[in-house]
PDB file of C-alpha atoms in Angstrom:
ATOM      1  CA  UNK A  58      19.152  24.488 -23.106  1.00 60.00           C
ATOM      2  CA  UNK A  59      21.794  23.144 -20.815  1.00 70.00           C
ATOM      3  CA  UNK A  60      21.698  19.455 -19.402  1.00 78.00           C
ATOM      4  CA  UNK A  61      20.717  19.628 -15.761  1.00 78.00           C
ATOM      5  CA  UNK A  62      23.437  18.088 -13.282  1.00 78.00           C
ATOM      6  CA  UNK A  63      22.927  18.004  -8.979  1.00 76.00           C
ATOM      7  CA  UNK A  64      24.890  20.189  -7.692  1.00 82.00           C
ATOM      8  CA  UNK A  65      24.637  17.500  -4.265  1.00 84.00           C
ATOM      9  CA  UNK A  66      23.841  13.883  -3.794  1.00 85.00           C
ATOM     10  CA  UNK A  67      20.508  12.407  -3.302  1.00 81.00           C
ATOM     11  CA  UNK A  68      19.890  11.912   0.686  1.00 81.00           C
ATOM     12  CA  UNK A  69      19.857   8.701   1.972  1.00 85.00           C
ATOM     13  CA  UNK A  70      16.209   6.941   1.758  1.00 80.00           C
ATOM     14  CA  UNK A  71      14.743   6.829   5.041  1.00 76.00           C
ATOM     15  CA  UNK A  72      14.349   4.197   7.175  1.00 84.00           C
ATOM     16  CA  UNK A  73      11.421   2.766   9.604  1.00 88.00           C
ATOM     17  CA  UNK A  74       8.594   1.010  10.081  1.00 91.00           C
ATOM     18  CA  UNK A  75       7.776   0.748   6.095  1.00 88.00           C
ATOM     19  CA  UNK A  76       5.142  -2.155   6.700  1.00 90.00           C
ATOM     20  CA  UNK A  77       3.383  -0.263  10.128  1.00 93.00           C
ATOM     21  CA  UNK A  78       2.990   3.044   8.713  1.00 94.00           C
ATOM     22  CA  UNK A  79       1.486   1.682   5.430  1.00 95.00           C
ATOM     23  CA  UNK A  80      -1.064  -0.360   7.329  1.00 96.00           C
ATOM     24  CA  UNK A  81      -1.456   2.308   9.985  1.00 97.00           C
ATOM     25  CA  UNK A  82      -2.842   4.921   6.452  1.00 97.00           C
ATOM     26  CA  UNK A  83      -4.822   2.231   5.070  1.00 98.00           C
ATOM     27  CA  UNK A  84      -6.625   1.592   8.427  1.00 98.00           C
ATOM     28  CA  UNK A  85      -7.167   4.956   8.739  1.00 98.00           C
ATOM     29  CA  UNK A  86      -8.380   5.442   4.663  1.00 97.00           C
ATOM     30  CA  UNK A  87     -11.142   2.621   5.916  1.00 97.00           C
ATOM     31  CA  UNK A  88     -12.261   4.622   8.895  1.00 98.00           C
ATOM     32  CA  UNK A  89     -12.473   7.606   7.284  1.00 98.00           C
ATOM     33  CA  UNK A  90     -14.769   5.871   4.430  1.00 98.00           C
ATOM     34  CA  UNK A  91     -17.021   3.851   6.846  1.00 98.00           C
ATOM     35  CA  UNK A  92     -17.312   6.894   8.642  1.00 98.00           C
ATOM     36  CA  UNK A  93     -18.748   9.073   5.873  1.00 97.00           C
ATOM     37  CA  UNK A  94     -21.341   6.423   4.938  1.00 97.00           C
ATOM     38  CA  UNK A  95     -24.063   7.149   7.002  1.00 97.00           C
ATOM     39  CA  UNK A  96     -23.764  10.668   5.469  1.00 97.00           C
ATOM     40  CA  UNK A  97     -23.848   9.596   1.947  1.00 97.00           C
ATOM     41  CA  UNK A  98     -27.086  11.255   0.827  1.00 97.00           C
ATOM     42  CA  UNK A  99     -25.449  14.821   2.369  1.00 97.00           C
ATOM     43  CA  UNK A 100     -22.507  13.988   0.309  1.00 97.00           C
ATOM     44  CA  UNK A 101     -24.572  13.989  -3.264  1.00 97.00           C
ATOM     45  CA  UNK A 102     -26.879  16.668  -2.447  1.00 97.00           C
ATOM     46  CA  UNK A 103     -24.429  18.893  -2.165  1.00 97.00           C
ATOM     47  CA  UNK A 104     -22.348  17.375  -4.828  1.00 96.00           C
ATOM     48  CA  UNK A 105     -19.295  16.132  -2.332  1.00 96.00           C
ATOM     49  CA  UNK A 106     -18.980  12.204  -3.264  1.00 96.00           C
ATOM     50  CA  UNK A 107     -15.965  12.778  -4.584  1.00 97.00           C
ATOM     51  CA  UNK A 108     -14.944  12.695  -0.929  1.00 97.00           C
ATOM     52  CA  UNK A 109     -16.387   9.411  -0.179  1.00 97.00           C
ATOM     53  CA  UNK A 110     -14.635   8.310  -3.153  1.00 97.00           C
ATOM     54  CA  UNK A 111     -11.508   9.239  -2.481  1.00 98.00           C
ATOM     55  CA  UNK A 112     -11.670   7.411   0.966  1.00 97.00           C
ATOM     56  CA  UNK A 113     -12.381   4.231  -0.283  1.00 98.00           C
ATOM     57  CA  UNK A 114      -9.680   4.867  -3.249  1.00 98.00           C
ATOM     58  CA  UNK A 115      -7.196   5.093  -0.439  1.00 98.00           C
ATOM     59  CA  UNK A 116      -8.202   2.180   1.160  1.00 97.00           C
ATOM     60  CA  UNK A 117      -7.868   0.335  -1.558  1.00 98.00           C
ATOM     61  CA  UNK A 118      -4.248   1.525  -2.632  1.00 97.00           C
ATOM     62  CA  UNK A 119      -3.358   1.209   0.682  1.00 97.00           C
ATOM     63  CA  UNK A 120      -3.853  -2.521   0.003  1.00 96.00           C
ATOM     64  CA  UNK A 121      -1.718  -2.660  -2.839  1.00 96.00           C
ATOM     65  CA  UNK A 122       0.603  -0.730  -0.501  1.00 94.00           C
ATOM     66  CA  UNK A 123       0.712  -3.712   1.900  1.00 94.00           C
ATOM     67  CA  UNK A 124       0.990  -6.089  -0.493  1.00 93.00           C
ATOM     68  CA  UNK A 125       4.159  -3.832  -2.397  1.00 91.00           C
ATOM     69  CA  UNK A 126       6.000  -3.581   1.083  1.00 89.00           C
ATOM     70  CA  UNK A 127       5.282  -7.088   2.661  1.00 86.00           C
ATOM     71  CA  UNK A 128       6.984  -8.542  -0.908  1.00 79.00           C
ATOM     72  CA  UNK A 129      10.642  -7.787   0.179  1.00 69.00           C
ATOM     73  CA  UNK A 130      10.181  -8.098   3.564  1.00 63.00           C
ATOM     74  CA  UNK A 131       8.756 -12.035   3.300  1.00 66.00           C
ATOM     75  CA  UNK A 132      11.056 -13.118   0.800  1.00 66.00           C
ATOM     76  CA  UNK A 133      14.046 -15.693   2.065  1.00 65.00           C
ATOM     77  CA  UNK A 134      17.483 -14.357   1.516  1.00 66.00           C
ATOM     78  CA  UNK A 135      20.059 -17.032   0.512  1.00 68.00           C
ATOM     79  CA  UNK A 136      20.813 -17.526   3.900  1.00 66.00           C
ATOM     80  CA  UNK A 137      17.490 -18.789   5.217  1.00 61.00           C
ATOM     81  CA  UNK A 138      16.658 -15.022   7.269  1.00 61.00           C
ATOM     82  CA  UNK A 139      14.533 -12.556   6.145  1.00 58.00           C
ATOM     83  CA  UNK A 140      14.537 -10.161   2.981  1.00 57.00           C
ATOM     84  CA  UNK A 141      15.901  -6.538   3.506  1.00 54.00           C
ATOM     85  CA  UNK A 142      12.941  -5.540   5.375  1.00 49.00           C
ATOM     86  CA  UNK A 143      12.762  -8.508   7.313  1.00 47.00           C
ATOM     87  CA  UNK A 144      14.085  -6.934  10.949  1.00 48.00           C
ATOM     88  CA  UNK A 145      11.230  -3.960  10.905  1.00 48.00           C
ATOM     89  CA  UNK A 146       8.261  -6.172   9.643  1.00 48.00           C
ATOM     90  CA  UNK A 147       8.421  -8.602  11.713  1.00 52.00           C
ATOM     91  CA  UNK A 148       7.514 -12.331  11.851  1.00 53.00           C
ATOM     92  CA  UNK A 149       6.469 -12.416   8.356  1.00 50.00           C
ATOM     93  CA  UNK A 150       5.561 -15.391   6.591  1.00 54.00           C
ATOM     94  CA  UNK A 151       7.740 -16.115   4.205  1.00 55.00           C
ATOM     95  CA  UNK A 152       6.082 -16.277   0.263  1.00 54.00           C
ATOM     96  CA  UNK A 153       4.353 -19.030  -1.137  1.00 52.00           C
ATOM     97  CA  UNK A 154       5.791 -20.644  -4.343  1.00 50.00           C
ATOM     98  CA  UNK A 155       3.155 -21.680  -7.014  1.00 51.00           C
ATOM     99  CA  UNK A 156       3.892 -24.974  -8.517  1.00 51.00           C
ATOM    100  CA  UNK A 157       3.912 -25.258 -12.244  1.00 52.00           C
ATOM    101  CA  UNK A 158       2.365 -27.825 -13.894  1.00 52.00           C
ATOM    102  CA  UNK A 159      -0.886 -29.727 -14.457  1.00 50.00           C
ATOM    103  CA  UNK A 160      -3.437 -31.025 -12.091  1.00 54.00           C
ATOM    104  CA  UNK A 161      -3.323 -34.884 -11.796  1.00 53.00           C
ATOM    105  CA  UNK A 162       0.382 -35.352 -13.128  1.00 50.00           C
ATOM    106  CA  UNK A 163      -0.322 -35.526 -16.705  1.00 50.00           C
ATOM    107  CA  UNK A 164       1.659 -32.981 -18.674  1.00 50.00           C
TER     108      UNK A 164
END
């Protein structure tokens, strides 16, 4: 069996609004689960749930999503701007630091 090589190089990664588009799905994972609620009893007698399911599991990733693209896109460069991402999220807060160390000052 013969090691595989590209014949081409990779395309460049596209580029847009990451951070809008990931929200924009996950808004539209919610809808789609609130709006198959009311018809959760068709759902299981016909033996569909997996449908409902799947909505809210999409929701739910899409969450993760946001909180996966927001990371470089809040984070402070060296120079005091905005991560990579910074110019298509937005106004972005930038990340909190947790402190280390014990409540009270005691070590």
């Amino acid at each position: 069996m013969a090691k595989w090589t590209p014949k081409h190089e990779a395309p460049e990664p596209l580029e847009g609004p990451v951070v809008a588009t990931i929200v924009g799905g996950t808004i539209i994972w919610f809808a789609m689960f609130l709006a198959q609620l009311p018809f959760y009893g068709w759902f299981a007698d016909r033996d569909l749930l997996w449908w409902v399911w799947t909505c809210a599991a999409g929701g739910f990733l899409g969450l993760i999503g946001i909180w996966y693209v927001r990371g470089p896109a809040a984070a402070p460069t060296p120079r005091g701007g905005r991560g990579a991402a910074g110019a298509e999220a937005g106004n972005l807060p930038p990340r909190r630091r947790l402190r280390r160390g014990v409540r009270g000052g005691a070590p």
